[in-house]
Coordinates of C-alpha atoms in Angstrom, one line a residue:
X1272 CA 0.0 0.0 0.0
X1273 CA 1.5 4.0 -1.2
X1274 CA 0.5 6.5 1.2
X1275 CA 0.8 10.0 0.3
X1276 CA 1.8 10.7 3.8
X1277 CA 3.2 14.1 2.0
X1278 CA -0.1 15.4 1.9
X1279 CA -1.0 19.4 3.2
X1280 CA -2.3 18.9 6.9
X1281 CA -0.9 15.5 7.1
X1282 CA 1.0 14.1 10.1
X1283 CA 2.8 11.0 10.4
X1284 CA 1.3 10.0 13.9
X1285 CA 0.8 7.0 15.2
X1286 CA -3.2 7.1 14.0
X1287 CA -2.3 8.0 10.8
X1288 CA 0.0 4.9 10.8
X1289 CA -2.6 2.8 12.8
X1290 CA -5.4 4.2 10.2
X1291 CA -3.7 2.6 7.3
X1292 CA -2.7 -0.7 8.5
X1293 CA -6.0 -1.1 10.0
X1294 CA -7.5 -0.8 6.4
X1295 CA -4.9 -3.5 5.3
X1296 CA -5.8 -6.1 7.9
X1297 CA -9.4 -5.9 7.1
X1298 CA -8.7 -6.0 3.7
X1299 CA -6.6 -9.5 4.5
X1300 CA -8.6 -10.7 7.1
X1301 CA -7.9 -10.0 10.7
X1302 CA -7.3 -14.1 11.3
X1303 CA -5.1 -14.1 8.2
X1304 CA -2.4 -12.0 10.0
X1305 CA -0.2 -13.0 12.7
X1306 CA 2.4 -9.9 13.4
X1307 CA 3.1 -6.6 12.2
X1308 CA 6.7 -5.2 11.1
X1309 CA 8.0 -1.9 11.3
X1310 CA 11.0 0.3 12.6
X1311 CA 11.3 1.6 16.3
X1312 CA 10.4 4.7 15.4
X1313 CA 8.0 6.4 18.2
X1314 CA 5.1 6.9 16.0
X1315 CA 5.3 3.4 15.3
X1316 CA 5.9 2.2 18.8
X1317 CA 2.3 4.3 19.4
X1318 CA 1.0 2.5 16.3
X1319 CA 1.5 -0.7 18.4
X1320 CA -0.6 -0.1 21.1
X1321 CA -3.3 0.9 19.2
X1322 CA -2.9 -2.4 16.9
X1323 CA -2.7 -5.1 19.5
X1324 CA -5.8 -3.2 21.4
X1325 CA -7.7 -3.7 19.1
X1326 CA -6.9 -7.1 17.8
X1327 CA -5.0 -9.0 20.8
X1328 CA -3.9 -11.9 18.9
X1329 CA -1.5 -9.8 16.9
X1330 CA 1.2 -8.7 17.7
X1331 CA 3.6 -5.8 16.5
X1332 CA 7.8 -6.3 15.9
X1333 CA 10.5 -3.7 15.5
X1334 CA 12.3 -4.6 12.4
X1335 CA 15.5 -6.8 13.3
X1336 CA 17.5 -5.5 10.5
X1337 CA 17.1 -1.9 11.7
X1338 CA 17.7 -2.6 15.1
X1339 CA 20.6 -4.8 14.5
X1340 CA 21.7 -2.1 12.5
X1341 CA 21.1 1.1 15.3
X1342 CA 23.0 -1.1 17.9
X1343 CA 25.6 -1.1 16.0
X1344 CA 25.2 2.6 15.5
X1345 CA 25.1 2.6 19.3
X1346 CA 28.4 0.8 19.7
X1347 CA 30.0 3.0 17.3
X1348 CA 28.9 6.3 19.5
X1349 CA 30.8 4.4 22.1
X1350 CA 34.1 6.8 23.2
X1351 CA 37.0 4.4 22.3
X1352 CA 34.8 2.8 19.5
X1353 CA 34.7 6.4 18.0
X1354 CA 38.4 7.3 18.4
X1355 CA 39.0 3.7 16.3
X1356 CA 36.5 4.3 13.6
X1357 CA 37.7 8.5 13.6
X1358 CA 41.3 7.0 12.9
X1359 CA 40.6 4.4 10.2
X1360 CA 38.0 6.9 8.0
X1361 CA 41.1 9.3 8.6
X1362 CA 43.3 6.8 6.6
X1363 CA 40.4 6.0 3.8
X1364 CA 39.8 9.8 3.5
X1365 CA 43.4 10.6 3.3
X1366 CA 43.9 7.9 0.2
X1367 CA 41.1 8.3 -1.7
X1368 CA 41.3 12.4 -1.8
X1369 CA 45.3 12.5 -3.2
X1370 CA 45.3 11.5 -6.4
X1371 CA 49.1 10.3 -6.4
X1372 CA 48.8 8.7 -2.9
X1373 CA 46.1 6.4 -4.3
X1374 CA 47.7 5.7 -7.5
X1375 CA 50.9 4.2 -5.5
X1376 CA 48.8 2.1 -3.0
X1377 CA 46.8 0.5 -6.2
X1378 CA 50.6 -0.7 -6.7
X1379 CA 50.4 -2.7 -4.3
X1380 CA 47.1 -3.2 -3.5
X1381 CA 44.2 -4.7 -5.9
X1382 CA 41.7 -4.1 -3.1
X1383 CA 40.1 -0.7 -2.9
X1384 CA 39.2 1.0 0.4
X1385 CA 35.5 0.7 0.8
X1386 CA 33.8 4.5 1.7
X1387 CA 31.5 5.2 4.4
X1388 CA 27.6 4.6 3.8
X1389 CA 24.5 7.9 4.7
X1390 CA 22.2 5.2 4.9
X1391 CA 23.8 2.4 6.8
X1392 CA 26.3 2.5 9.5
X1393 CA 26.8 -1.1 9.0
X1394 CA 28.4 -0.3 6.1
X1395 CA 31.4 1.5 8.6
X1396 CA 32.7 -2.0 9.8
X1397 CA 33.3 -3.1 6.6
X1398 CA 35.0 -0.5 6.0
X1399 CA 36.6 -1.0 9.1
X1400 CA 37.3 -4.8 8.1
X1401 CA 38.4 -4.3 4.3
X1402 CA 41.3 -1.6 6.0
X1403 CA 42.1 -4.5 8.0
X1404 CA 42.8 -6.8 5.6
X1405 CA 45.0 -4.5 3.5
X1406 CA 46.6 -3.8 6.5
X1407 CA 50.3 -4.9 4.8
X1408 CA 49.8 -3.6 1.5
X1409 CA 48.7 0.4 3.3
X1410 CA 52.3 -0.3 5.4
X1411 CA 53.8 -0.9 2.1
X1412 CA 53.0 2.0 0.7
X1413 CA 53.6 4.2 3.8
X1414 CA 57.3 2.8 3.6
X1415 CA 57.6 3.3 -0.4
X1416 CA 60.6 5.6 -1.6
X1417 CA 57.5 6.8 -4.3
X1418 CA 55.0 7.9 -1.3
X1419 CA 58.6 9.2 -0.2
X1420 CA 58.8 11.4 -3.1
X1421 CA 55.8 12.6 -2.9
X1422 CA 55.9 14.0 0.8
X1423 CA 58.8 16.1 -0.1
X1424 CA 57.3 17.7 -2.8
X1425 CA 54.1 18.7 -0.3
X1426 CA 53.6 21.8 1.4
X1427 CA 54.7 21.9 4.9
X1428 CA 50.7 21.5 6.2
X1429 CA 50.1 18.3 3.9
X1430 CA 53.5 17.0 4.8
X1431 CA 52.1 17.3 8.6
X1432 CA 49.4 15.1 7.9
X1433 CA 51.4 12.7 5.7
X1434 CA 53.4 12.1 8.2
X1435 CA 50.0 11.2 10.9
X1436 CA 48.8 9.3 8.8
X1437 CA 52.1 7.4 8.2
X1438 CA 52.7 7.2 11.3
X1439 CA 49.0 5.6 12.2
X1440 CA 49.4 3.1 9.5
X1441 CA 52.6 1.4 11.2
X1442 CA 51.6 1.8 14.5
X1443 CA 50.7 -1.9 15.7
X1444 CA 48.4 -1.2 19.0
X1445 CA 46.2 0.5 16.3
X1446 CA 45.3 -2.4 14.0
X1447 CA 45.5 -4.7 17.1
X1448 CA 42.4 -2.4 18.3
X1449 CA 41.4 -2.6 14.7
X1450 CA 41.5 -6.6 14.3
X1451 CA 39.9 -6.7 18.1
X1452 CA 36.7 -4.4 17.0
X1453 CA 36.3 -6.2 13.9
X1454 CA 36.5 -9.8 15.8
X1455 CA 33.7 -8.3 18.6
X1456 CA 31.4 -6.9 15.8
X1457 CA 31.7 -9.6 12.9
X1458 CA 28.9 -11.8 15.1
X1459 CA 26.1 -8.9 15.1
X1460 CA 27.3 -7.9 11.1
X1461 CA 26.4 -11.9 10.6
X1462 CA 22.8 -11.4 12.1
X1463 CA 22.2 -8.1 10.4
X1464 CA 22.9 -10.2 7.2
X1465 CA 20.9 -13.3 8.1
X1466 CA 17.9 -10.9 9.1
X1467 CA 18.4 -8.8 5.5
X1468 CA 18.2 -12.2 3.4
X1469 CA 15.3 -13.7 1.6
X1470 CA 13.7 -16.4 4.3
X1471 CA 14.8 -14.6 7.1
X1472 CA 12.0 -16.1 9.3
X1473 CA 11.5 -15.4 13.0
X1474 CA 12.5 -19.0 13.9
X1475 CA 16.2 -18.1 13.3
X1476 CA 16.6 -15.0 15.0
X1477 CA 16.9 -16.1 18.7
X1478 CA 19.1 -18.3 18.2
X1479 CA 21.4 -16.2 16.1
X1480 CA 21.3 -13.4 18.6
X1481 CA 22.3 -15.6 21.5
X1482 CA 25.2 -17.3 19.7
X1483 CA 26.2 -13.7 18.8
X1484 CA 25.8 -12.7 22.6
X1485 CA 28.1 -15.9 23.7
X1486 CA 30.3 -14.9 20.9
X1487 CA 31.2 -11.4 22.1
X1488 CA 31.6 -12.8 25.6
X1489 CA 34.0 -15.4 24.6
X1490 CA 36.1 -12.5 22.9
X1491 CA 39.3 -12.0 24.4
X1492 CA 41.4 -9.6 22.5
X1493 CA 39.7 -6.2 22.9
X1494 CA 41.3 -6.1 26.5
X1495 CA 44.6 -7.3 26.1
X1496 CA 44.8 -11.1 26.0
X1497 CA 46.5 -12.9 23.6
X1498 CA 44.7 -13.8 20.2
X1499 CA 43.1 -16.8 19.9
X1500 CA 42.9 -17.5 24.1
X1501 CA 40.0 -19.6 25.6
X1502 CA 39.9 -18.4 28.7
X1503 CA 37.5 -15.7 29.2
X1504 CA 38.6 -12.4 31.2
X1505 CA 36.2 -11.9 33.9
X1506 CA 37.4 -8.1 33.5
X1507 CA 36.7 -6.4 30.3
X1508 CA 35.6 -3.4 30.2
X1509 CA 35.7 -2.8 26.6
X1510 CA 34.0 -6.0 26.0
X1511 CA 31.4 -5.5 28.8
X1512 CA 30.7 -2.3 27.2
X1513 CA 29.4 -3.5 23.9
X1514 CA 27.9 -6.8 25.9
X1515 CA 26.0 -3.8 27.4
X1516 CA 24.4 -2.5 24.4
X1517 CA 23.8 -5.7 22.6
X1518 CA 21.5 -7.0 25.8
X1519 CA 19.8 -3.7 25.9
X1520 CA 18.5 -3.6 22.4
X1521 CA 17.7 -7.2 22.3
X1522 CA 15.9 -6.5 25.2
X1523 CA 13.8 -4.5 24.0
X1524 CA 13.1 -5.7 20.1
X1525 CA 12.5 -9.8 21.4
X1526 CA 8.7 -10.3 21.6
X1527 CA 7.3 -13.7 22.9
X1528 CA 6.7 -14.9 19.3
X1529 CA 10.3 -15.0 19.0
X1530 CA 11.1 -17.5 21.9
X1531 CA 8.0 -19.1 20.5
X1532 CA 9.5 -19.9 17.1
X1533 CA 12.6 -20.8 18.8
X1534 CA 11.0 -23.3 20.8
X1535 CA 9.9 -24.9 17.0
X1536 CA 12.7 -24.2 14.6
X1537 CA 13.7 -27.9 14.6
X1538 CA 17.1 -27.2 13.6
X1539 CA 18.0 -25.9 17.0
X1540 CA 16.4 -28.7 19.1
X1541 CA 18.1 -29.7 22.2
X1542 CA 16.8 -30.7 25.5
X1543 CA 18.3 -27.4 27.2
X1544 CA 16.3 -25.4 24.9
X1545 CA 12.9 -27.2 26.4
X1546 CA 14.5 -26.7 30.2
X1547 CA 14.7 -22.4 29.3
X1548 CA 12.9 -20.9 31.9
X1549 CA 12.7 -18.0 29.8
X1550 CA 11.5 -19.4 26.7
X1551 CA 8.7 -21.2 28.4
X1552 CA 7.3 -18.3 29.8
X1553 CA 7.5 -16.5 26.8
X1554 CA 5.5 -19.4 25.6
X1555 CA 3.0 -19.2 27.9
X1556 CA 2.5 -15.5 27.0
X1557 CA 2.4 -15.8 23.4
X1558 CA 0.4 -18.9 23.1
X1559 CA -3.2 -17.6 24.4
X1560 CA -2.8 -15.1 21.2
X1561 CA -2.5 -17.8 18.0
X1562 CA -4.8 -20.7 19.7
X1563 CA -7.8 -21.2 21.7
X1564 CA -7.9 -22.2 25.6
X1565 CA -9.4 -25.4 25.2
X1566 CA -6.9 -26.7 22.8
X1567 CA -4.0 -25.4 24.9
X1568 CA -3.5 -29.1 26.9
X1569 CA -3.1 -30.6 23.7
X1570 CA -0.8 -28.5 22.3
X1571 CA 1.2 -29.1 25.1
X1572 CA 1.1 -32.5 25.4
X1573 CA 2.2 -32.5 21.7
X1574 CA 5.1 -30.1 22.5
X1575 CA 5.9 -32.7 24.9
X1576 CA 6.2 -35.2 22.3
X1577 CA 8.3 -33.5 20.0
X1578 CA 10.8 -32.2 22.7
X1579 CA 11.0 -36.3 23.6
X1580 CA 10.8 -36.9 19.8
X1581 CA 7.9 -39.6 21.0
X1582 CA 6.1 -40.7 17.7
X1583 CA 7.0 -43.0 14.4
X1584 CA 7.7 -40.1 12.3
X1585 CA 10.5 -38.4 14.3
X1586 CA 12.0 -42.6 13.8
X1587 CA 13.0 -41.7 10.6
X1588 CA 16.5 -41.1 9.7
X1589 CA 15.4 -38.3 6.8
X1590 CA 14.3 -36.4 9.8
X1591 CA 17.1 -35.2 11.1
X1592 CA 19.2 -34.9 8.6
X1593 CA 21.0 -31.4 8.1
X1594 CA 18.7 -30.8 4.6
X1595 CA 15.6 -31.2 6.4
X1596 CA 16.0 -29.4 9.5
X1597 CA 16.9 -25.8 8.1
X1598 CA 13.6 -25.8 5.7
X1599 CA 11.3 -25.7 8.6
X1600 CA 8.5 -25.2 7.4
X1601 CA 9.6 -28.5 5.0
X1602 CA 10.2 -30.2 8.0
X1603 CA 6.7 -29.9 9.4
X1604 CA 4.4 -30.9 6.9
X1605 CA 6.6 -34.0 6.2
X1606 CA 6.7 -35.0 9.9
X1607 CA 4.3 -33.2 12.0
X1608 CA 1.6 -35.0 11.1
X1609 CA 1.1 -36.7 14.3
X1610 CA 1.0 -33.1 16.3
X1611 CA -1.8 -31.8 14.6
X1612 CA -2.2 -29.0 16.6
X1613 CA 1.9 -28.3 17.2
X1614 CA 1.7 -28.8 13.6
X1615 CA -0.7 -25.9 12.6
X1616 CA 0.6 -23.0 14.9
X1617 CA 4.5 -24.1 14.0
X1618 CA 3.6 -23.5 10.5
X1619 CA 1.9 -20.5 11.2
X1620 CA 4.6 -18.8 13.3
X1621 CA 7.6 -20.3 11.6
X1622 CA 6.3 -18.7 8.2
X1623 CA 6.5 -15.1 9.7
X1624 CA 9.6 -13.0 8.7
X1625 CA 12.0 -11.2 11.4
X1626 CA 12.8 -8.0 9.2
X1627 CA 10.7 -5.7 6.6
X1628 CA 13.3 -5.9 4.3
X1629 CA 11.0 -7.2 1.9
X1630 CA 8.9 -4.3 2.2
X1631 CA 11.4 -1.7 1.1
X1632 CA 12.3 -3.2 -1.7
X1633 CA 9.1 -2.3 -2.9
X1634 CA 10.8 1.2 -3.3
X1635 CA 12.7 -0.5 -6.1
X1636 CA 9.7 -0.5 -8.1
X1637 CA 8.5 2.5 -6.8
X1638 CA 11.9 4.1 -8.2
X1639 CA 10.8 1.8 -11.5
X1640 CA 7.2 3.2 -11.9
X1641 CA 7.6 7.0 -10.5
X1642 CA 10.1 8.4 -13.3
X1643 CA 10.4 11.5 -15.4
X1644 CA 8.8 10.6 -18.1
X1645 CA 5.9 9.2 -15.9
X1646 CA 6.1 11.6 -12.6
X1647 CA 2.7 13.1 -13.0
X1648 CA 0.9 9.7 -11.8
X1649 CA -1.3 10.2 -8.6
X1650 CA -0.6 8.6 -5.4
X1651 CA -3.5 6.0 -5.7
X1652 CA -2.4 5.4 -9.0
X1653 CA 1.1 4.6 -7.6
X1654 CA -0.5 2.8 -5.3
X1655 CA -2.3 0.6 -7.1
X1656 CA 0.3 -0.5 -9.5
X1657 CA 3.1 -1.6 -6.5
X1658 CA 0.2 -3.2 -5.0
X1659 CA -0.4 -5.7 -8.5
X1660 CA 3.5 -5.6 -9.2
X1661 CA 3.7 -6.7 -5.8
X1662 CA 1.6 -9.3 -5.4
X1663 CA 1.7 -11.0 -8.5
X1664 CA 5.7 -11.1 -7.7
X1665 CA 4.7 -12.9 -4.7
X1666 CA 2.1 -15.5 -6.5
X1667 CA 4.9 -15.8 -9.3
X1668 CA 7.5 -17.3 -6.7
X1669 CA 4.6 -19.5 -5.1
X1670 CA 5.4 -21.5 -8.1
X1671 CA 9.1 -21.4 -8.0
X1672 CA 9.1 -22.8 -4.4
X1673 CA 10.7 -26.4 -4.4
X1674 CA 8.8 -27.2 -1.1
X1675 CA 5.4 -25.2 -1.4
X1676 CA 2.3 -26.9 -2.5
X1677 CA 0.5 -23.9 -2.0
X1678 CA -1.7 -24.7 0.5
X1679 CA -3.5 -22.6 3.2
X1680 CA -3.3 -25.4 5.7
X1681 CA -1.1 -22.4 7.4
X1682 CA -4.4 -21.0 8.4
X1683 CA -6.5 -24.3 8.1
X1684 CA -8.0 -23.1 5.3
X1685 CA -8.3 -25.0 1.4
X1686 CA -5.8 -24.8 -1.2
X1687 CA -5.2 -21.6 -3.2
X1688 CA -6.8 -20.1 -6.1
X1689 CA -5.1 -17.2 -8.2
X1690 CA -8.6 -16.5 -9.5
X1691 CA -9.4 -15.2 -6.3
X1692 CA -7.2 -13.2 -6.0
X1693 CA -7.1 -12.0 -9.6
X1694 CA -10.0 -12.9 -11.6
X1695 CA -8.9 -11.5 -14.5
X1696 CA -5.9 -13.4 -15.1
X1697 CA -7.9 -17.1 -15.1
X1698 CA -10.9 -15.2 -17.6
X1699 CA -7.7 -14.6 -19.9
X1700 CA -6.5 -18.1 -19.6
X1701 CA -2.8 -16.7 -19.2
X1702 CA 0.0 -19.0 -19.9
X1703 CA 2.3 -17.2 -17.3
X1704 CA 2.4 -14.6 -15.3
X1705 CA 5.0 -11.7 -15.8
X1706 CA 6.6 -8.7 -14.0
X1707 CA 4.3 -5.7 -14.1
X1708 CA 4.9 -2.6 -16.1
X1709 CA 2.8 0.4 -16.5
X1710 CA 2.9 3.1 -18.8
X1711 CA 1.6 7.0 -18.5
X1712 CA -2.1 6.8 -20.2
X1713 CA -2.4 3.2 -19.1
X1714 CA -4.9 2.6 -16.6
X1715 CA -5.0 -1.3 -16.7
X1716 CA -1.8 -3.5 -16.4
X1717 CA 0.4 -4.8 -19.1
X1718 CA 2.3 -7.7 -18.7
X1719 CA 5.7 -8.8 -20.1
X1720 CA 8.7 -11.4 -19.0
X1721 CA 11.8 -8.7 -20.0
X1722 CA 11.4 -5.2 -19.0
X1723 CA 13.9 -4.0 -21.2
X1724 CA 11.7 -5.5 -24.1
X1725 CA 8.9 -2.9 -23.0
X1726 CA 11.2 0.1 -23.6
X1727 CA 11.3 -0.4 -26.7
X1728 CA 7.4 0.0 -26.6
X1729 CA 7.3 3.5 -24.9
X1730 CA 6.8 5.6 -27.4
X1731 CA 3.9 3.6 -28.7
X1732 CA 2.8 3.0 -25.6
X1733 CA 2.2 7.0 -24.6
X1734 CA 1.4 7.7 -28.4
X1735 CA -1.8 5.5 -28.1
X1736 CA -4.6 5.5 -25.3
X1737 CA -5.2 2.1 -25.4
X1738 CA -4.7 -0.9 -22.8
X1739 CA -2.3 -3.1 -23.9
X1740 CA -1.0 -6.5 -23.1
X1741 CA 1.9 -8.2 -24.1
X1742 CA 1.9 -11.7 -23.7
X1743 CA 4.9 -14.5 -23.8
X1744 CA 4.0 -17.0 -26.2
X1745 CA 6.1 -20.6 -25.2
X1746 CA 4.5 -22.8 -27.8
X1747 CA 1.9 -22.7 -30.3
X1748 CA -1.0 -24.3 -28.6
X1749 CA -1.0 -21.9 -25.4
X1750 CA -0.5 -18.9 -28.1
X1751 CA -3.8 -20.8 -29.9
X1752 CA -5.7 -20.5 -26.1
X1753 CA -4.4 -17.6 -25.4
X1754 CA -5.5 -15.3 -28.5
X1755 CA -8.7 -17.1 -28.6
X1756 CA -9.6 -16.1 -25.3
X1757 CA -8.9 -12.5 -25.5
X1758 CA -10.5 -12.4 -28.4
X1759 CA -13.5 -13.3 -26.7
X1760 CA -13.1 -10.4 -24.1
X1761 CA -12.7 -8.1 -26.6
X1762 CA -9.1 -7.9 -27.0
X1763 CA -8.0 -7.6 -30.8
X1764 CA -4.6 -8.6 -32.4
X1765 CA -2.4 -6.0 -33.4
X1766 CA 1.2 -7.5 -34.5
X1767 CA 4.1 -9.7 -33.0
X1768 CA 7.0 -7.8 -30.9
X1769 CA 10.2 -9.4 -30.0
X1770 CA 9.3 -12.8 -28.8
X1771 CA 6.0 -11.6 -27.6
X1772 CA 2.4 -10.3 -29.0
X1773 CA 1.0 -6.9 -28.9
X1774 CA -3.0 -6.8 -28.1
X1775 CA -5.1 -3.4 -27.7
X1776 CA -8.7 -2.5 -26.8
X1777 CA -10.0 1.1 -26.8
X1778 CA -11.7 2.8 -23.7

């Protein structure tokens, strides 16, 4: 859904944001949806109480990539932290702004210093870790009779901070804070990545933020102690300082859902999990909000089972093998079948995602749609078009899933039907479905399988006022059903473009 939340008089409150998700659950189906994602903002945070007054079984999530992404904002606000990541953007600064100074390190160096991100400060400790690695090659140059050379020929202010910069570059306690940063913060980079990736579920972020968490405490090297030691210093205060942050904003963005799913995610099954005193009350929380009172001693009983692996199913040696267990969803409709109930509300909360990463890359066809040559479409037409490009991307990978079968036992319901949710697609008898493009006096959709095919097409496309369609033809039988049946909808022929077919009707 596009909002036009520039509109004159408009606010971007938490009602305004409540108003419009409120329209999108009804239009799902308020038992359809199990969570809703945003950022931490505070108009969202105000959004949330609204949302889970009104409907109790859902529940609102901060976004894990963006708070993974502000903590480690927060640890770079950190005094020391700052001084490190002041020097090493003082090194990338001073190499990439003198011309010959970056011309001898390329030399000896076929890496190039990464640059600092606007958007992302993640994007910092990789440039933190890509200085580290050229760490010889930088000390090579600094040493060079050619960087030399150069320093003499400087003016007596540039030879001044030359000579800093040389001098950081070979000092050794600074890339041993360097290597001991990048060592501390590599866990956390690992879960921002998991939770920015495609099936990024909720099931997996638990347990990746606690094996970060052990990670960091395990870490040794900020403080001192030899690289590569086991035994943990019980005084660190550089290490308890990001330890600090990291349990503060994991805190605060874990819900119950997510020690729920971790309960389920059969990959990470082990008795200890079962004997958390946290998780189970963070199970008992959640649970009253996905299924009904009565059925709760059964679905305990059947969590039971499966934490004792009781039943003929978990017997089978394709159960838990490695391939299995990280598809969860996989896993349960091949062997949950004896925990009915476990079987449902797994699939139901192991299908959720952990991020709205998905979600912004809707801005990608928003940047696709909203050009100059089309810039004078309105908000609800905007709207309308992400909404189908959208969703019929969504249906489109429905098929391209090895393991779905496309079922709505997720929410006990019948198998699906694309004609219900686009009508007009099955009275066209479409062989495929494409990408969406739109044009600038197009109201209905046109679909085609290259979108570089369709700029050819542009300037007929905004000389004419008609819909057009443009259809992939794989053989000559579906071409036969296909022209058949728009030709019975009115649709007439008008000639054969690239590998496709051009159709029009008039308004």
């Amino acid at each position: 859904m596009a909002v036009d939340a520039g509109a004159r008089g408009e606010k971007v409150t938490g009602a305004f944001i409540y108003r419009h998700i409120r329209q999108a659950i009804k239009e799902i189906g308020p038992s359809n949806v199990i969570q809703v994602i945003t950022d931490n903002a505070s108009n969202c945070a105000s959004m949330a109480k609204k949302l889970e007054a009104e409907y109790p079984h859902i529940v609102w999530t901060p976004c894990a990539s963006h708070c993974i992404d502000l903590l480690l904002e927060n640890i770079g606000d950190v005094p020391w932290v700052k001084d490190i990541l002041s020097q090493a953007l003082s090194i990338v600064n001073f190499i990439n702004k003198k011309v010959r100074v970056l011309a001898i390190y390329r030399t000896y160096s076929g890496l190039e210093l990464k640059k600092p991100s606007a958007t992302r400060f993640a994007a910092m400790w990789l440039l933190l870790e890509c200085l580290y690695d050229v760490q010889t090659n930088l000390q090579k140059t600094m040493v060079s009779d050619e960087f030399k050379a150069w320093i003499e020929e400087e003016t007596q202010s540039s030879q001044q901070d030359a000579k800093a910069i040389q001098w950081l570059c070979l000092k050794e306690e600074f890339w041993q804070e360097v290597k001991g940063l990048v060592m501390v913060v590599l866990p956390l980079y690992k879960v921002l990545r998991m939770t920015d990736m495609e099936g990024s579920t909720i099931g997996l972020l638990y347990h990746f933020m606690e094996e970060a968490y052990k990670e960091i405490e395990r870490s040794t090297i900020l403080d001192g102690a030899p690289d590569g030691s086991r035994d943990v210093l019980e005084d660190s205060p550089k290490r308890d300082d990001i330890l600090f942050l990291v349990k503060k904003r994991w805190d605060w963005m874990r819900r119950p859902i997510h020690g729920f799913a971790a309960l389920l995610h059969p990959a990470f099954k082990k008795p200890s999990i079962f004997a958390d005193q946290a998780l189970q009350e963070e199970r008992d929380k959640y649970l009253p909000k996905i299924l009904n009172e009565e059925h709760h001693g059964e679905f305990l009983q059947e969590l039971i089972n499966y934490g004792d692996q009781r039943g003929t199913a978990f017997a089978s040696s394709v159960c838990w093998k490695r391939d299995s267990l990280v598809k969860p969803l996989f896993w349960w409709e091949c062997f949950g079948y004896q925990l009915p109930h476990l079987q449902r509300v797994a699939l139901r909360v192991l299908g959720q995602d952990c991020s709205s990463g998905a979600c912004e890359r809707n801005w990608s066809a928003y940047s696709l749609i909203h050009t100059k040559i089309r810039n004078k479409l309105f908000t609800k037409q905007l709207e309308r078009l992400i909404y189908c490009r959208s969703n019929l991307r969504m249906l489109r990978s429905m098929h391209e899933m090895p393991m779905a079968r496309q079922e709505r036992s997720l929410l006990g319901q019948g198998p699906v039907k694309f004609s219900s949710h686009s009508p007009r697609m099955e009275a066209l008898d479409m062989p495929a479905i494409f990408d969406l493009i739109i044009c600038e006096k197009c109201s209905m959709l046109e679909f085609i399988n290259d979108e570089r095919k369709f700029w050819q097409l542009d300037r007929l496309l905004r000389d004419k006022g008609f819909f057009l369609w443009i259809l992939e033809t794989t053989n000559i039988s579906n071409f036969s059903l296909s022209l058949e049946s728009l030709q019975l909808h009115g649709w007439s022929y008008v000639s054969r473009v690239n590998d496709g077919v051009l159709f029009q009707k008039k308004h």
